[in-house]
Amino acid sequence: MRRVWMNFADVPFFNRTIPAALALLVAGAAVILTLFNLATFFVVGREFRSERKILLHQRQRMETLQREMGERKAALEGRDTGAFAGEVAFLARLIEAKRFDWPRFLSDLERVKPYGVMLTAVTPKVKESGVVQVQLRGVANPRGELLKLEENLFSDPRFRAGKLEGEQKEPGSPWVTFSMTCEYLPEAPREP
């Protein structure tokens, strides 16, 4: 039997190949996007769950710290703070004696030091009165620069009692090695 390829219907047949291909394409895209969405959900969800665990841990830690702080505050309120006043005053005096303003001291020392003087050692010792005993060792070229240093120490209000303890001229050299002491007054006003 031979097939007849003629269309005897009143209305021509609709070609279903193109709509079926489009429907499969849309369905495939929907499946791929759904799989991508699920993968993103699990990856981001894992990060979200780990961040929630961290936040929960931090909240528990904060509650623990607040509880401990409350306990310690209650313990401190129960103590007699007047008993600690003597210790605090002693420590304040000790800290005041140990405190020394190096930048200001070195700035003042640099201001009185002439160009031809190089200091090799600076040793300050703070006395209880607040005055700082300073021992200076260095070299000067020529000797006139050493005398200028001594003169500057005497004329500056922040320094007093400059005393040259010793000097030695290097043979065959213009350099003079010296050692001197002076007192530094950190609270004295600067010279204008």
Coordinates of N, CA and C in Angstrom, one line a residue:
M1 N 0.8 -1.2 0.0 CA 0.0 0.0 0.0 C 0.9 1.2 0.0
R2 N 0.4 2.2 -0.7 CA 1.2 3.4 -0.9 C 0.5 4.5 0.0
R3 N 1.4 5.2 0.6 CA 0.9 6.3 1.4 C 0.5 7.5 0.6
V4 N -0.5 8.2 1.0 CA -0.9 9.4 0.3 C -0.3 10.6 1.1
W5 N 0.3 11.5 0.4 CA 0.9 12.6 1.1 C 0.1 13.9 0.9
M6 N -1.1 13.7 0.7 CA -1.9 14.9 0.5 C -2.7 15.1 1.8
N7 N -3.0 16.4 2.0 CA -3.8 16.7 3.2 C -5.2 16.9 2.8
F8 N -6.1 16.0 3.3 CA -7.5 16.1 2.9 C -8.3 16.8 4.0
A9 N -7.7 17.4 5.0 CA -8.4 18.0 6.1 C -8.9 19.4 5.6
D10 N -9.9 19.9 6.3 CA -10.4 21.3 5.9 C -9.3 22.3 6.3
V11 N -8.7 22.1 7.4 CA -7.7 23.1 7.9 C -6.3 22.4 7.8
P12 N -5.3 23.1 7.4 CA -4.0 22.4 7.2 C -3.5 22.1 8.6
F13 N -2.6 21.0 8.7 CA -2.0 20.6 9.9 C -1.0 21.6 10.4
F14 N -0.9 21.8 11.7 CA 0.0 22.7 12.3 C 1.3 22.1 12.5
N15 N 2.4 22.7 12.1 CA 3.7 22.1 12.3 C 4.2 22.2 13.8
R16 N 4.3 21.1 14.5 CA 4.6 21.2 15.9 C 6.1 21.1 16.2
T17 N 6.9 21.0 15.3 CA 8.4 20.9 15.5 C 9.0 22.2 16.2
I18 N 8.6 23.3 15.7 CA 9.2 24.6 16.2 C 8.6 24.9 17.6
P19 N 7.3 24.8 17.9 CA 6.9 25.0 19.2 C 7.4 24.0 20.2
A20 N 7.6 22.7 19.8 CA 8.1 21.7 20.7 C 9.6 22.0 21.0
A21 N 10.3 22.4 20.0 CA 11.7 22.8 20.2 C 11.8 24.0 21.2
L22 N 11.0 25.0 21.0 CA 11.0 26.1 21.9 C 10.6 25.7 23.3
A23 N 9.6 24.8 23.4 CA 9.1 24.4 24.8 C 10.3 23.6 25.4
L24 N 11.0 22.8 24.7 CA 12.1 22.0 25.3 C 13.2 23.0 25.7
L25 N 13.5 24.0 24.9 CA 14.5 24.9 25.2 C 14.2 25.7 26.5
V26 N 12.9 26.1 26.6 CA 12.5 26.8 27.8 C 12.5 25.9 29.0
A27 N 12.1 24.7 28.9 CA 12.1 23.7 30.0 C 13.6 23.4 30.4
G28 N 14.5 23.3 29.4 CA 15.9 23.0 29.7 C 16.5 24.2 30.4
A29 N 16.2 25.4 30.0 CA 16.7 26.6 30.7 C 16.1 26.7 32.1
A30 N 14.9 26.3 32.3 CA 14.3 26.3 33.6 C 15.0 25.3 34.5
V31 N 15.3 24.2 34.0 CA 16.0 23.1 34.8 C 17.4 23.6 35.1
I32 N 18.1 24.2 34.2 CA 19.5 24.6 34.4 C 19.4 25.8 35.5
L33 N 18.5 26.7 35.3 CA 18.4 27.8 36.3 C 18.0 27.3 37.6
T34 N 17.1 26.3 37.7 CA 16.7 25.8 39.0 C 17.9 25.1 39.7
L35 N 18.7 24.3 38.9 CA 19.9 23.7 39.5 C 20.9 24.7 39.9
F36 N 21.1 25.8 39.2 CA 22.0 26.9 39.6 C 21.5 27.5 40.8
N37 N 20.2 27.8 40.9 CA 19.6 28.4 42.1 C 19.7 27.5 43.3
L38 N 19.6 26.2 43.1 CA 19.8 25.3 44.3 C 21.2 25.3 44.7
A39 N 22.1 25.2 43.8 CA 23.6 25.3 44.1 C 23.9 26.5 44.9
T40 N 23.4 27.7 44.4 CA 23.7 29.0 45.0 C 23.1 29.0 46.4
F41 N 21.9 28.4 46.6 CA 21.2 28.3 47.9 C 22.1 27.5 48.9
F42 N 22.6 26.4 48.4 CA 23.4 25.6 49.4 C 24.7 26.3 49.7
V43 N 25.4 26.9 48.7 CA 26.7 27.5 48.9 C 26.5 28.8 49.8
V44 N 25.5 29.6 49.5 CA 25.3 30.8 50.3 C 24.7 30.4 51.6
G45 N 23.9 29.4 51.6 CA 23.3 29.0 52.8 C 24.3 28.5 53.8
R46 N 25.3 27.8 53.3 CA 26.4 27.3 54.2 C 27.1 28.5 54.8
E47 N 27.4 29.5 54.0 CA 28.1 30.7 54.5 C 27.2 31.4 55.5
F48 N 25.9 31.5 55.2 CA 25.0 32.1 56.1 C 24.9 31.3 57.5
R49 N 24.9 30.0 57.4 CA 24.8 29.2 58.6 C 26.1 29.4 59.4
S50 N 27.2 29.4 58.7 CA 28.5 29.6 59.5 C 28.6 31.0 60.1
E51 N 28.1 32.0 59.4 CA 28.0 33.4 60.0 C 27.1 33.4 61.2
R52 N 25.9 32.7 61.1 CA 25.0 32.7 62.2 C 25.6 32.0 63.4
K53 N 26.4 30.9 63.2 CA 27.1 30.3 64.3 C 28.1 31.2 64.9
I54 N 28.8 32.0 64.1 CA 29.8 32.9 64.7 C 29.1 34.0 65.5
L55 N 28.0 34.5 64.9 CA 27.2 35.5 65.7 C 26.6 35.0 67.0
L56 N 26.2 33.7 66.9 CA 25.7 33.1 68.1 C 26.8 32.9 69.2
H57 N 27.9 32.5 68.7 CA 29.1 32.3 69.6 C 29.5 33.7 70.2
Q58 N 29.5 34.7 69.4 CA 29.8 36.1 69.9 C 28.8 36.6 70.9
R59 N 27.5 36.3 70.6 CA 26.5 36.8 71.5 C 26.6 36.1 72.9
Q60 N 26.9 34.7 72.8 CA 27.1 34.0 74.1 C 28.3 34.5 74.8
R61 N 29.4 34.8 74.1 CA 30.6 35.4 74.7 C 30.3 36.7 75.4
M62 N 29.6 37.6 74.6 CA 29.3 38.9 75.2 C 28.4 38.8 76.4
E63 N 27.4 37.9 76.4 CA 26.6 37.7 77.6 C 27.5 37.2 78.8
T64 N 28.4 36.3 78.5 CA 29.3 35.8 79.5 C 30.2 36.9 80.1
L65 N 30.7 37.8 79.2 CA 31.5 38.9 79.7 C 30.7 39.9 80.5
Q66 N 29.5 40.1 80.0 CA 28.6 41.1 80.8 C 28.3 40.5 82.2
R67 N 28.1 39.2 82.2 CA 27.8 38.6 83.5 C 29.0 38.7 84.4
E68 N 30.2 38.4 83.9 CA 31.4 38.5 84.7 C 31.7 39.9 85.1
M69 N 31.4 40.9 84.2 CA 31.6 42.3 84.5 C 30.7 42.7 85.7
G70 N 29.5 42.2 85.6 CA 28.5 42.5 86.7 C 29.0 41.9 88.1
E71 N 29.5 40.7 88.0 CA 30.0 40.0 89.2 C 31.2 40.8 89.8
R72 N 32.1 41.2 88.9 CA 33.3 41.9 89.4 C 33.0 43.3 89.9
K73 N 32.0 43.9 89.2 CA 31.6 45.3 89.7 C 31.0 45.2 91.1
A74 N 30.2 44.1 91.3 CA 29.6 43.9 92.6 C 30.7 43.6 93.6
A75 N 31.7 42.9 93.2 CA 32.8 42.6 94.2 C 33.6 43.9 94.5
L76 N 33.8 44.7 93.5 CA 34.5 46.0 93.7 C 33.7 46.9 94.6
E77 N 32.4 47.0 94.4 CA 31.6 47.9 95.2 C 31.6 47.4 96.6
G78 N 31.8 46.2 96.9 CA 31.8 45.7 98.3 C 33.1 46.0 99.0
R79 N 34.2 46.3 98.3 CA 35.5 46.6 98.9 C 35.6 48.0 99.4
D80 N 36.5 48.2 100.3 CA 36.8 49.5 100.8 C 37.9 50.1 100.0
T81 N 37.5 51.1 99.2 CA 38.5 51.7 98.3 C 39.4 52.7 99.0
G82 N 39.1 53.1 100.2 CA 40.0 54.0 101.0 C 41.3 53.3 101.3
A83 N 41.3 52.0 101.4 CA 42.5 51.2 101.7 C 43.5 51.3 100.6
F84 N 43.0 51.5 99.4 CA 43.9 51.5 98.2 C 44.4 52.9 97.9
A85 N 43.9 53.9 98.6 CA 44.3 55.3 98.3 C 45.8 55.5 98.5
G86 N 46.3 55.0 99.6 CA 47.7 55.1 99.9 C 48.6 54.4 98.8
E87 N 48.2 53.2 98.4 CA 48.9 52.5 97.4 C 48.9 53.3 96.0
V88 N 47.7 53.9 95.7 CA 47.6 54.6 94.5 C 48.4 55.9 94.5
A89 N 48.5 56.6 95.7 CA 49.3 57.8 95.8 C 50.8 57.4 95.7
F90 N 51.2 56.3 96.3 CA 52.6 55.9 96.2 C 52.9 55.6 94.7
L91 N 52.1 54.8 94.0 CA 52.3 54.5 92.6 C 52.4 55.8 91.8
A92 N 51.5 56.7 92.0 CA 51.5 58.0 91.3 C 52.8 58.7 91.4
R93 N 53.3 58.8 92.7 CA 54.6 59.4 92.9 C 55.8 58.6 92.2
L94 N 55.7 57.3 92.2 CA 56.7 56.5 91.6 C 56.7 56.7 90.0
I95 N 55.5 56.8 89.5 CA 55.4 57.0 88.0 C 55.9 58.4 87.7
E96 N 55.6 59.4 88.5 CA 56.0 60.7 88.2 C 57.5 60.8 88.3
A97 N 58.1 60.1 89.2 CA 59.6 60.1 89.3 C 60.2 59.4 88.1
K98 N 59.6 58.4 87.5 CA 60.2 57.7 86.4 C 59.9 58.3 85.1
R99 N 58.9 59.2 85.0 CA 58.6 59.8 83.7 C 59.6 60.9 83.4
F100 N 60.0 60.8 82.1 CA 61.0 61.8 81.6 C 60.7 62.1 80.2
D101 N 60.6 63.4 79.9 CA 60.2 63.8 78.5 C 61.5 63.9 77.6
W102 N 61.8 62.8 77.0 CA 63.0 62.7 76.2 C 63.0 63.7 75.0
P103 N 61.9 63.7 74.2 CA 61.9 64.6 73.1 C 62.2 66.1 73.5
R104 N 61.5 66.6 74.5 CA 61.7 67.9 75.0 C 63.2 68.2 75.5
F105 N 63.7 67.2 76.2 CA 65.1 67.3 76.7 C 66.1 67.3 75.6
L106 N 65.9 66.4 74.6 CA 66.8 66.4 73.5 C 66.7 67.7 72.6
S107 N 65.5 68.2 72.5 CA 65.3 69.4 71.7 C 66.0 70.6 72.4
D108 N 65.9 70.7 73.7 CA 66.6 71.7 74.5 C 68.1 71.6 74.4
L109 N 68.6 70.3 74.5 CA 70.0 70.1 74.4 C 70.5 70.4 73.0
E110 N 69.8 70.1 72.0 CA 70.2 70.4 70.6 C 70.2 71.9 70.4
R111 N 69.3 72.7 71.1 CA 69.3 74.1 70.9 C 70.5 74.8 71.5
V112 N 71.1 74.2 72.6 CA 72.3 74.9 73.2 C 73.6 74.3 72.7
K113 N 73.5 73.2 71.9 CA 74.8 72.6 71.4 C 75.3 73.3 70.2
P114 N 76.5 73.8 70.2 CA 77.1 74.4 69.0 C 77.4 73.4 67.9
Y115 N 77.6 74.0 66.7 CA 77.8 73.1 65.5 C 79.0 72.2 65.6
G116 N 80.1 72.7 66.2 CA 81.3 71.9 66.3 C 81.4 70.9 67.4
V117 N 80.3 70.7 68.1 CA 80.3 69.7 69.2 C 79.5 68.5 68.9
M118 N 80.1 67.3 69.1 CA 79.3 66.1 68.9 C 79.3 65.4 70.2
L119 N 78.1 65.0 70.6 CA 77.9 64.3 71.9 C 77.9 62.8 71.7
T120 N 78.7 62.1 72.4 CA 78.8 60.7 72.3 C 78.0 59.9 73.4
A121 N 77.8 60.6 74.5 CA 77.0 60.0 75.5 C 76.2 61.0 76.3
V122 N 74.9 60.8 76.6 CA 74.1 61.7 77.4 C 73.4 60.8 78.4
T123 N 73.7 61.1 79.7 CA 73.2 60.2 80.8 C 72.4 61.1 81.7
P124 N 71.0 61.1 81.6 CA 70.2 61.9 82.6 C 69.9 61.0 83.8
K125 N 69.8 61.7 85.0 CA 69.4 61.0 86.2 C 68.4 61.9 86.9
V126 N 67.2 61.5 87.1 CA 66.1 62.3 87.7 C 66.2 62.3 89.2
K127 N 66.3 63.4 89.8 CA 66.3 63.5 91.3 C 64.9 63.6 91.8
E128 N 64.7 63.5 93.1 CA 63.4 63.6 93.7 C 62.8 65.0 93.6
S129 N 63.7 66.0 93.5 CA 63.2 67.3 93.4 C 62.7 67.7 92.0
G130 N 62.8 66.8 91.0 CA 62.4 67.0 89.7 C 63.5 67.5 88.8
V131 N 64.6 67.9 89.4 CA 65.8 68.4 88.6 C 66.5 67.1 88.0
V132 N 67.0 67.3 86.8 CA 67.6 66.2 86.1 C 69.1 66.5 86.1
Q133 N 69.9 65.6 86.7 CA 71.4 65.7 86.6 C 71.8 65.0 85.3
V134 N 72.5 65.7 84.5 CA 72.9 65.2 83.1 C 74.4 65.2 83.0
Q135 N 74.9 64.0 82.6 CA 76.3 63.9 82.3 C 76.5 63.8 80.8
L136 N 77.4 64.7 80.3 CA 77.6 64.8 78.8 C 79.0 64.4 78.5
R137 N 79.2 63.5 77.5 CA 80.5 63.2 77.0 C 80.5 63.4 75.5
G138 N 81.6 63.9 74.9 CA 81.6 64.2 73.5 C 83.0 64.7 73.0
V139 N 83.0 65.1 71.8 CA 84.2 65.7 71.2 C 83.8 67.1 70.6
A140 N 84.8 68.0 70.6 CA 84.6 69.3 70.0 C 85.7 69.7 69.1
N141 N 85.4 70.4 68.1 CA 86.5 70.9 67.2 C 86.1 72.3 66.7
P142 N 86.8 73.3 67.0 CA 87.9 73.4 67.9 C 87.5 73.6 69.4
R143 N 88.5 73.8 70.2 CA 88.2 73.9 71.7 C 87.2 75.1 71.9
G144 N 87.2 76.1 71.1 CA 86.3 77.2 71.3 C 84.8 76.8 71.3
E145 N 84.5 75.7 70.5 CA 83.1 75.2 70.5 C 82.7 74.6 71.8
L146 N 83.7 74.0 72.5 CA 83.4 73.4 73.8 C 83.1 74.6 74.8
L147 N 83.9 75.6 74.7 CA 83.6 76.8 75.6 C 82.3 77.4 75.2
K148 N 81.9 77.4 74.0 CA 80.6 78.0 73.6 C 79.5 77.1 74.1
L149 N 79.6 75.8 74.2 CA 78.6 74.9 74.8 C 78.5 75.2 76.3
E150 N 79.6 75.4 76.9 CA 79.5 75.7 78.4 C 78.8 77.1 78.6
E151 N 79.1 78.0 77.7 CA 78.5 79.4 77.8 C 77.0 79.3 77.6
N152 N 76.6 78.5 76.6 CA 75.2 78.3 76.3 C 74.4 77.6 77.4
L153 N 75.1 76.7 78.1 CA 74.5 76.0 79.2 C 74.2 77.0 80.3
F154 N 75.2 77.9 80.6 CA 75.0 78.9 81.6 C 73.9 79.9 81.3
S155 N 73.8 80.2 80.0 CA 72.9 81.3 79.7 C 71.4 80.8 79.5
D156 N 71.2 79.5 79.3 CA 69.9 79.0 79.0 C 69.2 78.8 80.4
P157 N 67.9 79.2 80.5 CA 67.2 79.0 81.8 C 66.8 77.6 82.1
R158 N 66.9 76.7 81.1 CA 66.5 75.3 81.4 C 67.7 74.5 81.9
F159 N 68.9 75.1 81.8 CA 70.2 74.4 82.3 C 70.8 75.3 83.3
R160 N 71.5 74.6 84.3 CA 72.3 75.4 85.3 C 73.4 74.4 85.8
A161 N 74.3 75.1 86.5 CA 75.4 74.4 87.1 C 76.2 73.5 86.1
G162 N 76.5 74.1 85.0 CA 77.4 73.4 84.0 C 78.8 73.4 84.5
K163 N 79.4 72.2 84.5 CA 80.7 72.0 85.0 C 81.5 71.1 84.1
L164 N 82.6 71.6 83.6 CA 83.5 70.8 82.8 C 84.3 69.9 83.7
E165 N 84.2 68.6 83.6 CA 84.9 67.7 84.5 C 86.2 67.3 84.0
G166 N 86.4 67.3 82.7 CA 87.7 67.0 82.1 C 87.7 67.1 80.6
E167 N 88.9 67.4 80.1 CA 89.0 67.5 78.6 C 90.4 67.0 78.3
Q168 N 90.5 66.5 77.0 CA 91.8 65.9 76.6 C 91.9 66.2 75.1
K169 N 93.0 66.8 74.7 CA 93.2 67.1 73.3 C 93.9 65.9 72.6
E170 N 93.4 65.5 71.5 CA 94.0 64.3 70.8 C 95.3 64.9 70.2
P171 N 96.4 64.1 70.3 CA 97.7 64.6 69.7 C 97.6 64.6 68.2
G172 N 98.0 65.7 67.6 CA 98.0 65.8 66.2 C 96.6 65.9 65.6
S173 N 95.6 66.3 66.4 CA 94.2 66.4 65.9 C 93.6 67.6 66.5
P174 N 92.7 68.3 65.8 CA 92.1 69.5 66.5 C 90.9 69.1 67.4
W175 N 90.6 67.8 67.5 CA 89.5 67.3 68.3 C 89.8 67.3 69.8
V176 N 88.9 67.8 70.6 CA 89.0 67.8 72.1 C 87.9 66.9 72.7
T177 N 88.4 65.8 73.4 CA 87.4 65.0 74.1 C 87.1 65.5 75.4
F178 N 85.8 65.6 75.8 CA 85.4 66.3 77.0 C 84.4 65.5 77.8
S179 N 84.2 65.8 79.0 CA 83.2 65.2 79.9 C 82.7 66.4 80.8
M180 N 81.4 66.6 80.9 CA 80.9 67.7 81.7 C 79.5 67.2 82.3
T181 N 79.1 67.9 83.4 CA 77.8 67.7 84.0 C 77.1 69.0 84.1
C182 N 75.8 68.9 84.1 CA 74.9 70.1 84.3 C 73.6 69.6 84.8
E183 N 72.8 70.6 85.2 CA 71.4 70.2 85.7 C 70.4 70.7 84.7
Y184 N 69.4 69.9 84.4 CA 68.4 70.3 83.5 C 67.1 70.5 84.3
L185 N 66.4 71.7 84.0 CA 65.2 72.0 84.7 C 64.1 71.9 83.8
P186 N 63.3 70.8 83.7 CA 62.3 70.6 82.7 C 61.1 71.6 82.9
E187 N 60.9 72.1 84.1 CA 59.7 73.0 84.3 C 60.1 74.5 84.1
A188 N 61.3 74.8 83.9 CA 61.7 76.2 83.7 C 61.2 76.7 82.3
P189 N 60.9 78.0 82.2 CA 60.4 78.5 81.0 C 61.5 78.6 79.9
R190 N 61.2 78.4 78.7 CA 62.2 78.5 77.6 C 62.6 79.9 77.4
E191 N 63.8 80.1 76.9 CA 64.3 81.4 76.6 C 63.6 81.9 75.3
P192 N 63.1 83.1 75.2 CA 62.4 83.6 74.0 C 63.3 83.7 72.8

